[in-house]
Amino acid sequence: MNRRLRRRIEPPNSNAQETMEVDEGGNNNFGIIQDEANRDAHRRRAQAQAARRNAAHYATFTEEDDRPDNLHAGYGGENAQDLGPMGIVRSLELGRGAARTARQEKLKEDPKSLKDSSIEWDPQINRGKIAGGVRGVKSLKHITLDLLTEYIEDVSTLWGVPDSMKVELATRVCDCGGLVPEVVPLFTQGEPSEVELSNCTKLDEACLKGICETVVSPRLVRFHLSHCGRGMGELCAKVLGTTCPLTSLTELSLNKAYRLLDSGLKCILKSTTQLEYLSLQHCSRLNGDFLEGLLVHAPGLKYLDLTECRGIGGYMLKKFIPKLKHLSTLKLDGNQEVGDECLTIIASACPIRVLSIRQCCKVTDWGVVKICESSPDLVALFIDEVKSITEIGVDALARHCTKLQEFSLRHCTKIPEESLCSVVANGKMRHLNMTYLDHIKGPLMQTIASRCRHSMESLEISFCRNIPEDAVGLVADSCFNLRKINIFGLSHITNRFLNGHRNDQLTVIGVGTLNG
């Protein structure tokens, strides 16, 4: 290998000195070095220009900064504060405020634009209610649970506490992000009959393996884990399925176990004999092979949740799910393989009572009609963001499914108000979600007030900005079992409704987005 030498020489026809490389044979590489220098200069200029563009998003410049040696001269300016991530947030906030102001001005100019003369509602005298509902006095049980949740790391044992109370406390601890490996033994020791950990994000594989070894026993009836993808893999599945026969297990949830494979789930199913409830939300690596195992080890399955299990194809669903003859609740949200044919085959073979097909974009009116004809006992239907469904499917729902109690159609803007009135007229509706249906006005609210006064429990009308305030008040006063109403984005709702309705048990959600 030739050893390179480096020296300074003066190139011909030039007064400047350049650095050239000369090998031991006396041959120079002046042209090569010059090309490299040109490329390096070009790269530096490109980097300087990129730096100027990026700096314009976060800085402003004055005239005195406009000098030859200032790399950022000529960029930025008065609108620099509107650029960059924080600028985008600022512009969105200003835009939302401007839109709210415009709506308020429109109402001032035409105060009758959102009033319906056919709606008669007189608010009661302002009694100074607390915005959002009545704040009752906490029970001793809730006070105790709050204290235990706050100081859970100082609790040494929960020996003797009923399993149901442990589940409630564990849920509170998970909600505040306090479930750490040191706390887990409080809820898993003593062969509990039910374990529910709704936030396992801080538990690794070793910790979850210990949980599976501890809780598995013939007494275990309910085992629910959520956000357990970090630790729930093949190892934990094998431990759960082989440690001890799960002869009493009826409910199993492994939500967001993104490492779980079909082979591991099959191992768990082999140890069960009475499984009726199975939830596998966001288990993205499942391909559907485990469905065959359900027919053998869980023939009495009644509840199956495959939300966002997009690896399971339509062929597997059509082949195995219709053979589950006791299946009454099925959730296939987010599966783009689910279409009209798949739903028709399943609905004709299974006694479906609760069906959720949110974001299943291939479903059309034809599929909804077939479902309604095959499942007259349907009590809950969720079709959020299935925007191809129109009045044809909803009219079939009103004709055939007269027992419907829950209906969610968020973002289904092609469904007219008249069709929804037909569905609500059955008088059994308990929960209704029609968020972002801007074409809904007073007639539907009047139908709810007159036909669902004994049944309605929760109502979501967020961003339905054409519903009059009097119509909301009429529903609140007429439906005396109504406990929750969502009104996000309804800036025309004022204290006239908040303080004027007569339903003291009503919780109004979205008050912080209102004016007046």
Coordinates of C-alpha atoms in Angstrom, one line a residue, residues 39-371:
R39 CA -18.6 19.7 -3.7
D40 CA -17.8 20.7 -0.1
A41 CA -18.5 24.3 -0.8
H42 CA -21.8 23.4 -2.5
R43 CA -22.8 21.3 0.5
R44 CA -22.0 24.1 2.9
R45 CA -24.1 26.5 0.9
A46 CA -27.0 24.1 0.9
Q47 CA -26.7 23.6 4.7
A48 CA -26.6 27.4 5.2
Q49 CA -29.8 27.8 3.2
A50 CA -31.5 25.0 5.1
A51 CA -30.5 26.7 8.4
R52 CA -31.9 30.0 7.2
R53 CA -35.3 28.4 6.3
N54 CA -35.5 26.6 9.6
A55 CA -34.5 29.6 11.6
A56 CA -37.4 31.6 10.0
H57 CA -39.8 29.4 11.8
Y58 CA -38.6 30.3 15.3
A59 CA -37.0 33.8 15.1
T60 CA -37.7 37.3 13.9
F61 CA -35.1 39.8 12.5
T62 CA -34.7 43.6 12.6
E63 CA -33.2 45.9 10.0
E64 CA -29.9 46.1 11.9
D65 CA -29.6 42.4 11.5
D66 CA -29.6 42.7 7.7
R67 CA -25.8 42.7 7.2
P68 CA -23.6 40.7 4.9
D69 CA -22.2 38.4 7.7
N70 CA -25.8 37.5 8.9
L71 CA -26.6 34.1 7.5
H72 CA -30.3 34.6 8.4
A73 CA -30.8 38.0 6.7
G74 CA -33.9 38.2 4.5
Y75 CA -35.8 35.6 6.3
G76 CA -38.5 35.7 9.1
G77 CA -40.3 39.0 9.4
E78 CA -43.6 39.9 10.9
N79 CA -45.3 36.6 10.2
A80 CA -42.5 34.5 11.8
Q81 CA -44.5 34.0 14.9
D82 CA -47.1 32.2 12.8
L83 CA -44.6 29.6 11.5
G84 CA -43.3 26.4 13.1
P85 CA -45.1 24.1 15.5
M86 CA -46.0 26.6 18.1
G87 CA -47.1 29.0 15.3
I88 CA -49.5 26.4 14.0
V89 CA -51.0 25.9 17.5
R90 CA -51.4 29.6 17.9
S91 CA -53.1 30.0 14.5
L92 CA -55.5 27.1 15.3
E93 CA -56.4 28.7 18.6
L94 CA -57.0 32.1 17.0
G95 CA -59.0 30.5 14.2
R96 CA -61.2 28.7 16.7
G97 CA -61.8 31.9 18.6
A98 CA -62.6 33.8 15.4
A99 CA -65.1 31.1 14.4
R100 CA -66.8 31.2 17.8
T101 CA -67.0 35.0 17.6
A102 CA -68.5 34.7 14.1
R103 CA -71.2 32.3 15.3
Q104 CA -72.1 34.6 18.2
E105 CA -72.3 37.6 15.9
K106 CA -74.6 35.6 13.6
L107 CA -76.9 34.8 16.5
K108 CA -77.0 38.4 17.6
E109 CA -77.9 39.5 14.1
D110 CA -80.6 36.8 13.7
P111 CA -81.5 35.5 17.2
K112 CA -84.3 33.4 15.7
S113 CA -82.0 31.5 13.3
L114 CA -81.7 28.6 15.8
K115 CA -85.2 28.8 17.3
D116 CA -88.1 26.6 16.5
S117 CA -91.5 28.0 17.2
S118 CA -92.9 24.5 17.5
I119 CA -90.7 23.7 20.5
E120 CA -92.2 24.9 23.8
W121 CA -89.8 25.0 26.7
D122 CA -89.7 27.4 29.6
P123 CA -86.6 27.3 31.7
Q124 CA -87.1 27.5 35.4
I125 CA -86.0 30.4 37.5
N126 CA -82.2 30.5 37.8
R127 CA -81.3 28.7 41.0
G128 CA -77.5 29.0 40.5
K129 CA -76.8 25.3 39.6
I130 CA -73.3 24.1 39.4
A131 CA -72.2 23.9 35.8
G132 CA -72.1 20.3 34.6
G133 CA -74.4 18.8 37.2
V134 CA -75.0 18.3 40.9
R135 CA -71.9 17.4 42.9
G136 CA -73.1 15.0 45.5
V137 CA -71.3 14.2 48.8
K138 CA -68.9 11.3 48.4
S139 CA -69.6 8.1 50.2
L140 CA -67.3 6.6 52.8
K141 CA -66.4 3.9 50.3
H142 CA -65.3 6.4 47.6
I143 CA -63.3 8.4 50.1
T144 CA -61.5 5.3 51.3
L145 CA -60.7 4.2 47.7
D146 CA -59.4 7.7 46.9
L147 CA -57.0 7.6 49.9
L148 CA -55.8 4.1 49.0
T149 CA -55.2 5.1 45.4
E150 CA -53.2 8.1 46.4
Y151 CA -51.0 6.2 48.9
I152 CA -51.0 2.8 47.2
E153 CA -47.3 2.4 47.3
D154 CA -47.4 2.6 51.1
V155 CA -50.0 -0.3 51.4
S156 CA -48.4 -3.5 52.5
T157 CA -51.3 -5.9 52.0
L158 CA -54.9 -6.2 50.9
W159 CA -55.4 -9.5 52.6
G160 CA -59.1 -10.1 53.4
V161 CA -60.4 -7.4 51.0
P162 CA -63.1 -8.8 48.6
D163 CA -61.9 -9.5 45.1
S164 CA -64.5 -7.1 43.7
M165 CA -63.2 -4.3 45.8
K166 CA -59.6 -5.1 44.7
V167 CA -60.7 -4.8 41.1
E168 CA -62.3 -1.4 41.7
L169 CA -59.2 -0.2 43.5
A170 CA -56.9 -1.6 40.8
T171 CA -58.9 0.3 38.1
R172 CA -58.4 3.6 40.0
V173 CA -54.7 2.9 40.4
C174 CA -54.4 2.1 36.6
D175 CA -56.3 5.2 35.7
C176 CA -53.8 7.4 37.5
G177 CA -50.8 5.5 36.1
G178 CA -49.7 4.0 39.4
L179 CA -49.6 0.4 38.5
V180 CA -45.9 -0.5 38.9
P181 CA -44.3 -3.9 39.6
E182 CA -44.0 -3.2 43.3
V183 CA -47.8 -2.6 43.6
V184 CA -48.9 -5.6 41.4
P185 CA -48.8 -8.3 44.2
L186 CA -51.5 -6.4 46.1
F187 CA -54.0 -7.4 43.4
T188 CA -52.7 -10.8 42.4
Q189 CA -51.8 -12.7 45.5
G190 CA -54.1 -15.2 47.3
E191 CA -55.6 -16.9 44.2
P192 CA -58.1 -14.2 43.4
S193 CA -61.3 -15.1 41.5
E194 CA -61.0 -12.0 39.3
V195 CA -58.1 -9.8 38.2
E196 CA -58.5 -6.6 36.1
L197 CA -55.5 -4.5 35.3
S198 CA -56.5 -1.9 32.7
N199 CA -53.0 -0.2 32.3
C200 CA -50.0 -2.5 32.2
T201 CA -47.7 -0.2 30.3
K202 CA -45.2 -0.2 33.1
L203 CA -45.0 -4.0 33.4
D204 CA -42.3 -5.8 31.5
E205 CA -42.3 -9.5 30.4
A206 CA -40.8 -10.7 33.7
C207 CA -43.5 -9.0 35.7
L208 CA -46.4 -10.3 33.6
K209 CA -44.9 -13.8 33.7
G210 CA -45.0 -13.5 37.5
I211 CA -48.7 -12.3 37.4
C212 CA -49.6 -15.3 35.2
E213 CA -47.9 -17.8 37.5
T214 CA -49.6 -16.2 40.6
V215 CA -53.2 -15.8 39.4
V216 CA -53.7 -19.1 37.5
S217 CA -55.8 -21.4 39.6
P218 CA -59.1 -23.3 39.4
R219 CA -60.7 -20.3 41.2
L220 CA -59.9 -17.7 38.5
V221 CA -63.2 -16.6 36.8
R222 CA -62.3 -13.2 35.2
F223 CA -58.8 -12.2 33.9
H224 CA -58.6 -8.8 32.1
L225 CA -55.4 -7.2 31.0
S226 CA -55.1 -4.1 28.9
H227 CA -52.2 -2.2 27.4
C228 CA -50.1 -5.3 28.0
G229 CA -48.2 -5.5 24.7
R230 CA -44.9 -4.7 26.4
G231 CA -44.8 -8.0 28.3
M232 CA -47.6 -10.3 26.9
G233 CA -45.8 -12.5 24.4
E234 CA -45.4 -16.2 23.7
L235 CA -43.7 -16.8 27.1
C236 CA -46.5 -15.4 29.2
A237 CA -49.1 -17.0 27.0
K238 CA -47.4 -20.4 27.5
V239 CA -47.3 -19.9 31.3
L240 CA -50.9 -18.8 31.4
G241 CA -52.0 -21.9 29.4
T242 CA -49.8 -24.6 31.0
T243 CA -49.5 -23.8 34.7
C244 CA -52.9 -25.0 35.7
P245 CA -56.2 -25.8 33.9
L246 CA -58.5 -22.8 33.8
T247 CA -61.6 -24.7 34.4
S248 CA -63.6 -21.8 35.9
L249 CA -62.4 -19.0 33.5
T250 CA -65.3 -17.4 31.7
E251 CA -63.9 -14.0 30.8
L252 CA -60.5 -13.3 29.2
S253 CA -59.2 -9.9 27.9
L254 CA -55.8 -9.4 26.5
N255 CA -56.2 -6.0 24.9
K256 CA -53.4 -4.3 23.0
A257 CA -51.2 -7.3 23.3
Y258 CA -49.4 -6.5 20.1
R259 CA -46.7 -9.2 20.6
L260 CA -49.3 -12.0 21.0
L261 CA -49.3 -14.7 18.3
D262 CA -52.0 -17.2 17.3
S263 CA -49.9 -20.0 18.7
G264 CA -49.7 -18.5 22.2
L265 CA -53.5 -17.7 22.2
K266 CA -54.2 -21.4 21.2
C267 CA -52.1 -22.5 24.2
I268 CA -54.3 -20.4 26.5
L269 CA -57.6 -21.6 24.9
K270 CA -56.6 -25.3 25.3
S271 CA -56.7 -24.9 29.1
T272 CA -60.2 -23.3 29.2
T273 CA -63.5 -25.2 29.1
Q274 CA -66.2 -22.5 30.0
L275 CA -65.0 -19.4 28.2
E276 CA -67.8 -17.1 27.3
Y277 CA -66.1 -13.7 26.9
L278 CA -63.0 -13.0 24.8
S279 CA -61.6 -9.5 24.1
L280 CA -58.5 -9.1 21.8
Q281 CA -58.5 -5.4 20.9
H282 CA -55.5 -4.2 18.9
C283 CA -53.8 -7.6 18.8
S284 CA -52.3 -6.8 15.4
R285 CA -50.2 -9.9 15.0
L286 CA -53.1 -12.3 15.1
N287 CA -54.0 -13.8 11.7
G288 CA -57.1 -15.8 12.7
D289 CA -55.7 -19.3 13.1
F290 CA -56.9 -19.3 16.8
L291 CA -60.5 -19.1 15.6
E292 CA -60.5 -22.8 14.9
G293 CA -59.5 -23.4 18.5
L294 CA -62.6 -21.4 19.7
L295 CA -64.8 -24.0 18.1
V296 CA -63.2 -26.8 20.1
H297 CA -62.4 -25.2 23.5
A298 CA -65.0 -22.3 23.7
P299 CA -68.1 -23.5 21.8
G300 CA -70.3 -21.5 24.2
L301 CA -68.6 -18.2 23.4
K302 CA -71.1 -15.3 23.7
Y303 CA -68.8 -12.2 23.4
L304 CA -66.0 -11.7 20.9
D305 CA -64.1 -8.4 20.4
L306 CA -61.7 -8.2 17.5
T307 CA -61.4 -4.4 17.3
E308 CA -58.5 -3.3 15.2
C309 CA -57.3 -6.9 14.6
R310 CA -56.6 -6.1 11.0
G311 CA -54.5 -9.2 10.4
I312 CA -57.6 -11.4 10.5
G313 CA -58.9 -11.6 6.9
G314 CA -62.5 -11.8 5.8
Y315 CA -62.1 -15.4 4.7
M316 CA -61.2 -16.5 8.3
L317 CA -64.1 -14.6 9.7
K318 CA -66.6 -16.1 7.3
K319 CA -65.3 -19.6 7.8
F320 CA -65.2 -19.9 11.6
I321 CA -67.4 -17.2 13.3
P322 CA -70.7 -18.5 11.9
K323 CA -70.0 -21.8 13.7
L324 CA -70.2 -20.1 17.1
K325 CA -73.9 -20.7 17.6
H326 CA -74.1 -18.8 20.9
L327 CA -72.3 -15.7 19.8
S328 CA -74.5 -12.6 20.7
T329 CA -71.9 -9.8 20.8
L330 CA -69.5 -9.2 18.0
K331 CA -67.1 -6.2 17.5
L332 CA -65.1 -5.9 14.3
D333 CA -64.2 -2.2 14.5
G334 CA -61.5 -1.0 12.0
N335 CA -61.3 -4.3 10.0
Q336 CA -61.2 -3.2 6.4
E337 CA -61.8 -6.8 5.3
V338 CA -65.3 -6.8 6.7
G339 CA -68.0 -6.2 4.1
D340 CA -71.6 -6.9 3.3
E341 CA -71.1 -10.6 2.4
C342 CA -69.1 -11.3 5.6
L343 CA -71.8 -9.6 7.8
T344 CA -74.6 -11.4 6.0
I345 CA -73.1 -14.8 6.6
I346 CA -72.4 -14.1 10.3
A347 CA -75.8 -12.6 11.0
S348 CA -77.7 -15.4 9.4
A349 CA -75.9 -18.0 11.5
C350 CA -75.4 -16.4 14.9
P351 CA -78.0 -14.8 17.3
I352 CA -76.3 -11.4 17.1
R353 CA -77.8 -8.8 19.6
V354 CA -74.8 -6.3 19.7
L355 CA -72.9 -5.5 16.6
S356 CA -70.1 -2.9 16.2
I357 CA -68.6 -2.2 12.8
R358 CA -67.1 1.2 13.3
Q359 CA -64.8 2.3 10.4
C360 CA -65.6 -0.8 8.3
C361 CA -65.7 1.2 5.2
K362 CA -66.8 -1.7 2.9
V363 CA -70.2 -2.0 4.6
T364 CA -73.1 -0.5 2.6
D365 CA -76.9 -0.2 3.0
W366 CA -77.3 -3.7 1.5
G367 CA -75.3 -5.3 4.3
V368 CA -77.2 -3.3 7.0
V369 CA -80.5 -4.4 5.5
K370 CA -79.5 -8.1 5.6
I371 CA -78.3 -7.7 9.2

